Tab-separated table of C-alpha atoms and ligand atoms in Angstrom:
chain	number	residue	atom	x	y	z
A	180	MET	CA	0.000	0.000	0.000
A	181	ARG	CA	1.240	3.472	-0.855
A	182	ALA	CA	2.434	5.658	2.000
A	183	LEU	CA	-0.145	8.072	3.388
A	184	SER	CA	-0.148	11.101	1.119
A	185	ALA	CA	-0.193	14.589	2.557
A	186	ALA	CA	-3.478	15.189	0.759
A	187	TRP	CA	-5.145	12.213	2.369
A	188	ARG	CA	-3.909	13.159	5.810
A	189	LEU	CA	-5.378	16.609	5.241
A	190	ALA	CA	-8.722	15.197	4.111
A	191	ALA	CA	-8.879	12.689	6.945
A	192	GLY	CA	-7.924	15.360	9.448
A	193	ALA	CA	-10.550	17.757	8.136
A	194	PHE	CA	-13.213	15.044	8.215
A	195	PHE	CA	-12.261	13.971	11.714
A	196	ALA	CA	-12.220	17.493	13.087
A	197	LEU	CA	-15.525	18.391	11.423
A	198	THR	CA	-17.176	15.203	12.592
A	199	LEU	CA	-16.025	15.767	16.150
A	200	ALA	CA	-17.189	19.357	16.056
A	201	ALA	CA	-20.554	18.362	14.606
A	202	LEU	CA	-21.213	15.496	16.961
A	203	GLY	CA	-20.277	17.426	20.060
A	204	GLY	CA	-17.183	15.447	20.974
A	205	CYS	CA	-18.547	11.901	21.388
A	206	THR	CA	-15.953	9.126	20.989
A	207	ILE	CA	-15.179	8.370	17.367
A	208	MET	CA	-12.571	6.029	16.007
A	209	ALA	CA	-9.977	7.595	13.710
A	210	PRO	CA	-10.900	6.772	10.096
A	211	GLU	CA	-8.738	4.231	8.332
A	212	ARG	CA	-7.213	5.097	5.007
A	213	PRO	CA	-9.849	4.087	2.457
A	214	THR	CA	-9.117	1.563	-0.230
A	215	GLN	CA	-8.417	3.069	-3.626
A	216	VAL	CA	-10.228	1.748	-6.659
A	217	THR	CA	-8.561	2.116	-10.050
A	218	LEU	CA	-9.294	1.021	-13.595
A	219	PRO	CA	-6.184	-0.474	-15.184
A	220	GLY	CA	-4.766	1.557	-18.060
A	221	GLN	CA	-7.056	4.578	-17.550
A	222	PRO	CA	-5.241	7.075	-15.339
A	223	PHE	CA	-6.826	10.371	-14.347
A	224	THR	CA	-5.948	13.386	-16.484
A	225	PRO	CA	-7.649	16.748	-15.889
A	226	ILE	CA	-10.286	17.763	-18.443
A	227	ASP	CA	-11.644	21.239	-19.080
A	228	PRO	CA	-15.215	21.327	-17.700
A	229	TYR	CA	-16.582	22.770	-20.995
A	230	ALA	CA	-15.004	19.864	-22.908
A	231	GLN	CA	-16.469	17.461	-20.367
A	232	VAL	CA	-19.984	18.896	-20.684
A	233	ALA	CA	-19.711	18.590	-24.475
A	234	GLU	CA	-18.800	14.894	-24.077
A	235	MET	CA	-21.563	14.200	-21.557
A	236	LYS	CA	-24.356	14.911	-24.073
A	237	GLY	CA	-27.560	13.156	-22.950
A	238	GLY	CA	-27.793	10.921	-19.902
A	239	VAL	CA	-30.164	9.241	-17.512
A	240	ASN	CA	-30.513	8.959	-13.740
A	241	VAL	CA	-30.010	5.513	-12.167
A	242	TRP	CA	-30.551	4.666	-8.487
A	243	VAL	CA	-27.776	2.694	-6.796
A	244	ASP	CA	-29.768	1.885	-3.641
A	245	GLU	CA	-31.825	-1.281	-3.887
A	246	LEU	CA	-34.679	0.075	-1.804
A	247	ARG	CA	-35.421	3.324	-3.562
A	248	PRO	CA	-37.635	5.736	-1.681
A	249	ASP	CA	-39.882	6.461	-4.670
A	250	GLU	CA	-40.127	3.200	-6.585
A	251	PRO	CA	-42.036	-0.043	-6.178
A	252	PRO	CA	-39.819	-3.135	-6.101
A	253	HIS	CA	-38.845	-4.441	-9.511
A	254	ALA	CA	-36.284	-6.763	-11.070
A	255	PRO	CA	-32.759	-5.824	-10.009
A	256	PHE	CA	-30.557	-3.531	-12.047
A	257	VAL	CA	-27.533	-5.548	-13.213
A	258	PRO	CA	-24.628	-3.101	-13.724
A	259	SER	CA	-22.573	-5.320	-16.049
A	260	ARG	CA	-25.592	-5.691	-18.367
A	261	HIS	CA	-27.760	-2.611	-18.021
A	262	PHE	CA	-25.070	0.051	-18.428
A	263	LYS	CA	-24.257	-1.429	-21.850
A	264	ILE	CA	-27.970	-1.324	-22.710
A	265	ILE	CA	-28.057	2.328	-21.616
A	266	ARG	CA	-25.108	3.150	-23.821
A	267	ASP	CA	-26.540	1.190	-26.769
A	268	GLY	CA	-29.764	3.140	-26.262
A	269	GLY	CA	-27.764	6.261	-27.175
A	270	PHE	CA	-27.017	7.776	-23.771
A	271	SER	CA	-23.510	9.057	-23.003
A	272	THR	CA	-23.849	9.697	-19.267
A	273	VAL	CA	-25.352	8.153	-16.156
A	274	ARG	CA	-26.033	10.073	-12.972
A	275	LEU	CA	-25.718	7.519	-10.172
A	276	VAL	CA	-28.140	8.470	-7.421
A	277	LEU	CA	-26.894	7.480	-3.964
A	278	ALA	CA	-28.615	7.834	-0.606
A	279	THR	CA	-25.516	7.075	1.435
A	280	PHE	CA	-26.288	8.458	4.891
A	281	ASP	CA	-28.232	5.367	5.969
A	282	HIS	CA	-25.191	3.257	5.156
A	283	MET	CA	-22.940	4.913	7.768
A	284	ASP	CA	-22.252	3.555	11.238
A	285	GLY	CA	-22.096	5.610	14.441
A	286	SER	CA	-18.619	6.888	13.524
A	287	LEU	CA	-19.923	7.850	10.052
A	288	LYS	CA	-17.929	5.105	8.377
A	289	LEU	CA	-19.582	3.788	5.213
A	290	ASP	CA	-20.573	0.154	5.213
A	291	ALA	CA	-18.031	-1.948	3.273
A	292	GLN	CA	-20.730	-3.825	1.357
A	293	TYR	CA	-22.355	-0.594	0.251
A	294	LEU	CA	-18.984	0.806	-0.864
A	295	ALA	CA	-18.459	-2.374	-2.881
A	296	ARG	CA	-21.865	-1.820	-4.483
A	297	ILE	CA	-20.894	1.746	-5.460
A	298	ASP	CA	-17.601	0.381	-6.875
A	299	GLU	CA	-19.538	-2.153	-8.943
A	300	PHE	CA	-21.837	0.516	-10.416
A	301	VAL	CA	-19.028	2.992	-11.059
A	302	THR	CA	-16.649	0.531	-12.712
A	303	ALA	CA	-19.357	-1.164	-14.814
A	304	ALA	CA	-20.665	2.201	-16.062
A	305	LEU	CA	-17.139	3.421	-16.906
A	306	ASP	CA	-16.414	0.098	-18.628
A	307	ALA	CA	-19.546	0.594	-20.731
A	308	GLY	CA	-17.984	3.838	-21.999
A	309	LEU	CA	-20.299	6.180	-20.107
A	310	THR	CA	-19.470	9.374	-18.256
A	311	VAL	CA	-20.422	8.646	-14.654
A	312	ILE	CA	-21.658	11.054	-12.007
A	313	VAL	CA	-21.605	10.055	-8.341
A	314	ASP	CA	-24.491	12.099	-6.935
A	315	GLU	CA	-24.949	12.347	-3.150
A	316	HIS	CA	-28.741	12.388	-2.879
A	317	ASP	CA	-29.485	12.816	0.846
A	318	TYR	CA	-31.174	16.122	0.237
A	319	GLY	CA	-34.034	15.186	2.600
A	320	LEU	CA	-31.898	15.168	5.736
A	321	CYS	CA	-29.792	18.064	4.459
A	322	GLY	CA	-32.919	20.188	4.117
A	323	MET	CA	-33.816	19.529	7.754
A	324	ASP	CA	-30.667	19.281	9.867
A	325	LEU	CA	-27.649	21.389	8.995
A	326	ILE	CA	-25.414	19.905	11.681
A	327	LEU	CA	-25.961	16.273	10.724
A	328	CYS	CA	-25.858	17.153	7.028
A	329	ARG	CA	-22.502	18.851	7.421
A	330	ALA	CA	-20.994	15.902	9.291
A	331	LYS	CA	-22.410	13.214	7.004
A	332	LEU	CA	-21.798	15.007	3.714
A	333	ASN	CA	-18.169	15.688	4.604
A	334	ALA	CA	-17.807	12.131	5.925
A	335	PHE	CA	-19.138	10.738	2.644
A	336	TRP	CA	-16.769	12.738	0.455
A	337	SER	CA	-13.773	12.172	2.729
A	338	GLN	CA	-14.220	8.425	2.201
A	339	VAL	CA	-15.374	8.283	-1.422
A	340	ALA	CA	-13.235	11.003	-3.061
A	341	PRO	CA	-9.846	9.428	-2.086
A	342	ARG	CA	-11.204	6.007	-3.041
A	343	TYR	CA	-11.695	7.161	-6.642
A	344	ARG	CA	-8.829	9.655	-6.892
A	345	ASP	CA	-7.123	7.741	-9.742
A	346	MET	CA	-10.261	6.873	-11.690
A	347	PRO	CA	-10.487	8.295	-15.236
A	348	ASN	CA	-11.803	11.813	-15.693
A	349	ARG	CA	-15.107	10.377	-16.965
A	350	LEU	CA	-15.969	10.009	-13.278
A	351	ILE	CA	-17.430	13.241	-11.898
A	352	PHE	CA	-18.566	14.055	-8.361
A	353	GLU	CA	-21.874	15.820	-7.690
A	354	MET	CA	-21.616	17.287	-4.215
A	355	LEU	CA	-25.290	17.213	-3.135
A	356	ASN	CA	-28.635	16.908	-4.884
A	357	GLU	CA	-31.149	19.727	-4.422
A	358	PRO	CA	-30.099	21.701	-1.319
A	359	HIS	CA	-33.213	23.399	0.079
A	360	GLN	CA	-35.059	24.630	3.201
A	361	ALA	CA	-32.552	24.626	6.122
A	362	LEU	CA	-29.797	24.728	3.489
A	363	THR	CA	-30.686	28.259	2.483
A	364	ALA	CA	-28.697	29.890	-0.301
A	365	GLU	CA	-26.387	31.445	2.307
A	366	ALA	CA	-25.932	28.222	4.328
A	367	TRP	CA	-25.289	26.273	1.126
A	368	ASN	CA	-22.705	28.779	-0.127
A	369	LYS	CA	-20.782	28.234	3.139
A	370	GLN	CA	-21.212	24.455	3.177
A	371	LEU	CA	-20.130	23.954	-0.434
A	372	VAL	CA	-16.781	25.686	0.188
A	373	GLU	CA	-16.074	23.372	3.097
A	374	THR	CA	-17.155	20.195	1.288
A	375	LEU	CA	-15.233	21.218	-1.826
A	376	ALA	CA	-12.070	21.444	0.314
A	377	VAL	CA	-12.702	17.884	1.512
A	378	ILE	CA	-12.972	16.705	-2.132
A	379	ARG	CA	-10.057	18.818	-3.349
A	380	ALA	CA	-7.690	17.299	-0.752
A	381	SER	CA	-7.581	14.112	-2.852
A	382	ASN	CA	-8.980	15.282	-6.218
A	383	PRO	CA	-7.521	18.730	-6.923
A	384	THR	CA	-8.633	18.889	-10.563
A	385	ARG	CA	-11.500	16.434	-11.005
A	386	ASN	CA	-14.649	18.193	-12.220
A	387	VAL	CA	-17.247	18.608	-9.477
A	388	ILE	CA	-20.923	19.375	-10.118
A	389	ILE	CA	-22.584	21.951	-7.845
A	390	GLY	CA	-26.025	23.518	-8.152
A	391	PRO	CA	-28.032	26.273	-6.479
A	392	GLY	CA	-30.352	26.077	-3.464
A	393	ASN	CA	-34.144	25.827	-3.657
A	394	TRP	CA	-33.969	22.294	-5.096
A	395	ASN	CA	-31.379	23.255	-7.735
A	396	GLY	CA	-33.978	25.713	-9.007
A	397	ILE	CA	-33.057	28.194	-11.708
A	398	GLU	CA	-34.445	31.087	-9.622
A	399	PHE	CA	-31.606	30.519	-7.136
A	400	LEU	CA	-28.741	30.459	-9.674
A	401	PRO	CA	-28.050	34.176	-9.085
A	402	LYS	CA	-27.598	33.418	-5.359
A	403	LEU	CA	-25.072	30.628	-5.931
A	404	VAL	CA	-21.510	31.646	-5.026
A	405	LEU	CA	-18.857	29.265	-6.346
A	406	PRO	CA	-15.173	29.632	-5.424
A	407	ALA	CA	-13.877	31.897	-8.195
A	408	ASP	CA	-10.414	30.307	-8.360
A	409	ASP	CA	-11.711	26.738	-8.799
A	410	ARG	CA	-12.120	26.255	-12.559
A	411	HIS	CA	-13.034	22.562	-12.342
A	412	ILE	CA	-16.679	23.081	-11.480
A	413	ILE	CA	-19.713	22.273	-13.643
A	414	ALA	CA	-22.876	24.081	-12.545
A	415	THR	CA	-26.148	22.186	-12.475
A	416	PHE	CA	-29.872	22.909	-12.311
A	417	HIS	CA	-33.080	20.876	-12.364
A	418	TYR	CA	-36.044	21.737	-14.548
A	419	TYR	CA	-39.586	20.539	-13.867
A	420	HIS	CA	-41.523	23.658	-14.927
A	421	PRO	CA	-44.449	23.806	-14.977
A	422	MET	CA	-44.882	21.575	-11.909
A	423	GLU	CA	-48.655	21.457	-12.578
A	424	PHE	CA	-47.842	19.437	-15.702
A	425	THR	CA	-44.724	17.426	-14.768
A	426	HIS	CA	-45.856	16.480	-11.241
A	427	GLN	CA	-49.613	16.103	-11.760
A	428	GLY	CA	-50.863	13.576	-9.199
A	429	ALA	CA	-47.442	13.172	-7.521
A	430	VAL	CA	-48.124	12.084	-3.937
A	431	TRP	CA	-45.065	13.930	-2.589
A	432	VAL	CA	-46.367	17.309	-3.824
A	433	PRO	CA	-50.142	17.111	-3.096
A	434	GLN	CA	-50.712	20.703	-4.223
A	435	PHE	CA	-50.378	19.429	-7.815
A	436	ASP	CA	-53.201	16.883	-7.510
A	437	LYS	CA	-55.142	18.103	-10.563
A	438	LEU	CA	-54.890	15.557	-13.398
A	439	GLY	CA	-55.322	16.140	-17.121
A	440	VAL	CA	-52.890	19.086	-17.318
A	441	THR	CA	-51.508	19.344	-20.867
A	442	TRP	CA	-48.267	20.775	-22.311
A	443	GLY	CA	-47.264	21.984	-25.744
A	444	THR	CA	-48.817	25.367	-26.537
A	445	LYS	CA	-46.766	28.194	-28.031
A	446	ALA	CA	-46.777	29.835	-24.600
A	447	ASP	CA	-45.435	26.622	-23.008
A	448	HIS	CA	-42.532	26.509	-25.488
A	449	ALA	CA	-41.893	30.235	-25.028
A	450	LEU	CA	-41.629	29.857	-21.232
A	451	LEU	CA	-39.158	26.993	-21.624
A	452	ASP	CA	-37.028	29.028	-24.038
A	453	ARG	CA	-37.109	32.111	-21.846
A	454	GLU	CA	-36.111	30.203	-18.701
A	455	LEU	CA	-33.304	28.275	-20.367
A	456	ASP	CA	-32.062	31.535	-21.900
A	457	GLU	CA	-31.806	32.901	-18.352
A	458	VAL	CA	-29.722	29.872	-17.368
A	459	LYS	CA	-27.499	30.405	-20.414
A	460	ALA	CA	-27.013	34.069	-19.498
A	461	TRP	CA	-25.980	33.092	-15.953
A	462	SER	CA	-23.635	30.430	-17.325
A	463	GLU	CA	-21.922	32.946	-19.622
A	464	ALA	CA	-21.705	35.697	-17.024
A	465	ASN	CA	-20.194	33.290	-14.490
A	466	ARG	CA	-18.109	31.278	-16.982
A	467	ARG	CA	-19.466	27.936	-15.801
A	468	PRO	CA	-20.621	25.162	-18.155
A	469	MET	CA	-24.081	23.765	-17.361
A	470	PHE	CA	-25.516	20.321	-16.715
A	471	LEU	CA	-29.281	19.878	-16.526
A	472	GLY	CA	-29.191	17.028	-14.006
A	473	GLU	CA	-32.920	16.223	-13.787
A	474	PHE	CA	-36.016	16.849	-15.862
A	475	GLY	CA	-39.015	14.732	-16.701
A	476	ALA	CA	-42.772	14.348	-16.530
A	477	LEU	CA	-44.603	11.838	-14.382
A	478	GLU	CA	-46.500	9.002	-16.102
A	479	THR	CA	-49.814	10.478	-14.913
A	480	GLY	CA	-49.601	13.015	-17.765
A	481	ALA	CA	-50.817	12.074	-21.262
A	482	LEU	CA	-48.105	10.321	-23.287
A	483	PRO	CA	-48.151	12.662	-26.347
A	484	ASP	CA	-47.676	15.688	-24.084
A	485	ARG	CA	-44.902	13.992	-22.122
A	486	LEU	CA	-43.073	13.091	-25.328
A	487	ARG	CA	-43.393	16.660	-26.601
A	488	TYR	CA	-42.091	17.954	-23.283
A	489	LEU	CA	-39.104	15.588	-23.026
A	490	ASP	CA	-38.072	16.316	-26.610
A	491	ALA	CA	-38.470	20.077	-26.163
A	492	VAL	CA	-36.485	20.253	-22.908
A	493	ALA	CA	-33.658	18.000	-24.140
A	494	ARG	CA	-33.329	19.963	-27.420
A	495	ALA	CA	-33.559	23.322	-25.605
A	496	ALA	CA	-30.671	22.211	-23.363
A	497	GLU	CA	-28.604	20.915	-26.282
A	498	THR	CA	-28.993	24.048	-28.395
A	499	ARG	CA	-27.642	26.079	-25.474
A	500	GLY	CA	-24.647	23.765	-24.983
A	501	PHE	CA	-25.915	22.124	-21.772
A	502	SER	CA	-25.558	18.392	-21.140
A	503	TRP	CA	-28.573	16.693	-19.542
A	504	ALA	CA	-29.795	13.646	-17.647
A	505	ALA	CA	-33.421	12.552	-17.719
A	506	TRP	CA	-35.169	11.647	-14.468
A	507	GLN	CA	-35.119	8.586	-14.421
A	508	LEU	CA	-34.389	5.160	-15.934
A	509	THR	CA	-37.057	3.163	-14.088
A	510	GLY	CA	-39.997	3.802	-11.785
A	511	ASN	CA	-42.489	6.617	-11.968
A	512	PHE	CA	-40.817	8.686	-14.730
A	513	ILE	CA	-39.979	5.490	-16.628
A	514	VAL	CA	-37.692	5.265	-19.686
A	515	TYR	CA	-36.785	1.569	-19.407
A	516	ASP	CA	-38.976	-1.265	-18.113
A	517	ILE	CA	-36.553	-3.388	-16.153
A	518	ASP	CA	-39.091	-6.166	-15.447
A	519	SER	CA	-39.596	-6.942	-19.125
A	520	ASP	CA	-36.127	-5.632	-20.025
A	521	ARG	CA	-37.169	-3.260	-22.780
A	522	TRP	CA	-37.080	0.434	-23.566
A	523	ILE	CA	-40.284	2.438	-23.494
A	524	GLU	CA	-39.463	3.276	-27.104
A	525	PRO	CA	-41.445	6.502	-27.631
A	526	VAL	CA	-39.902	7.937	-24.445
A	527	LEU	CA	-36.406	6.835	-25.450
A	528	HIS	CA	-36.846	8.370	-28.902
A	529	ALA	CA	-38.164	11.645	-27.487
A	530	LEU	CA	-34.950	11.893	-25.468
A	531	ILE	CA	-32.545	10.467	-28.053
A	532	PRO	CA	-33.978	10.995	-31.538
A	533	PRO	CA	-33.298	7.934	-33.725
A	534	GLY	CA	-30.239	8.467	-35.894
A	535	SER	CA	-28.416	10.644	-33.321
A	536	PRO	CA	-24.679	10.163	-33.808
A	537	PRO	CA	-23.315	7.681	-31.241
A	538	LYS	CA	-20.615	8.882	-28.866
A	539	PRO	CA	-17.187	7.655	-29.990
A	540	ALA	CA	-15.738	4.943	-27.737
A	541	PRO	CA	-13.298	6.296	-25.106
B	773	BGC	C1	-36.125	12.985	-6.188
B	773	BGC	C2	-37.235	12.050	-6.551
B	773	BGC	C3	-38.344	12.761	-7.286
B	773	BGC	C4	-37.790	13.612	-8.420
B	773	BGC	C5	-38.882	14.416	-9.074
B	773	BGC	C6	-35.663	13.734	-7.398
B	773	BGC	O1	-34.617	14.578	-7.055
B	773	BGC	O2	-35.076	12.235	-5.644
B	773	BGC	O3	-37.722	11.446	-5.384
B	773	BGC	O4	-39.217	11.814	-7.850
B	773	BGC	O5	-36.776	14.454	-7.940
B	773	BGC	O6	-39.644	15.093	-8.133
C-alpha cells in the first residue's frame, strides 16, 4: 500500500475534526485510510469542464440503492448488463443516485458492502464507456438538519473522493442533490466551500458538479456563489416547470393533484425558451458550463404531451450547450422497463432521436 499522502492526511484530518465538532465530541474512532479503486490503463488526467460537458451529451438517472424511496420493487438492475444497454440506447452519461447516509455507522464510516456496491456501479458504467456522475442524494436530511448534514456530507466525500482519486476523468462528483429549506442559499454557499475542500484534498482537478439552493432551481442560480479560483466546477440545475404538468398527481407534492394538465402550446414553449435563456445568461456571465441534471414528466400526464415535453427540454438544453440527464431510468418517470427488459421506445426516442450520432468509444 502506498504511504499516506499529505493530501489524504489533510482530508482525513478535516473530516475527523468536522465530525467531532458536529457530533459534540462523542468518541469516534480515527478513520482508516480508504481503499483506492482504479481502472487499469485509464489514469486520471484533468479535463476542461466545458469539454467534459460537451462529451456528456444526454444521460439518464439511475438509483444505486436497492430500496429506492420512490419506486415499487422491480427486477434488479444488473450493472454489467444494463449500463451497456443504456449506452446502446444512445445515452452518453449516467447520474448515479446514492442515498448514502443510511449506510454509515455511528462513527460515520460507510458500510463496506455498500462501498463495494458503489464500486460495482461505477466501474461497470465506466467500462460501458459512459461518463459517470456520483451524486450524493441525501437532500431530505440536508434540508432539515444542517449539523448532521454537514458531518455526514463531509464524511461521505472524505471516504469516497480518495477512493476514486485515480479513476479516469469520466468520473465526476456531484456534491449534493437539491439543497433546500434549512440549506438556504447562504448556508449552502458556506457548506459547499467546506465540502469542496474535503474533495479537493484528494482530487484537486477532477470536475465537481454543484447547483443552487431551492432544489437546484433556476431562480436561485443568481444566489449561488462558487469559489472563483476553482475552474473545475460544472454548474447544475433541475427543470420541472411547470410543476402542474410534470408532477400532476405526484403524492409527494399534493398541491399538484389536478390531473389532465396538458403541455405543448406556443406559450409553453416560449416559457421553456425564456427560462433556459436565463440559465445560459448566468452560465456565460459566471463562466461555468451547465448540466441539466434532472427533468421529466410523471407518467400520470398524457403520453403525447410527455413526449413533446421531453423532446423540447432536451433539445432546448442541447442548443444552449448544456448536457442533460433525464429523471429517471425506471420507476415513476420510466424510460426503461426493467421487469420486461425493454425500452419504453417513444420515451427513449423523445430523449434520443433515432439516428443521433453515437458517442465515440473512449
Ligand atoms: C427525487 C425524486 C423525485 C424527483 C422528481 C428527485 O430529485 O429524488 O424522489 O421523484 O426528484 O420530483
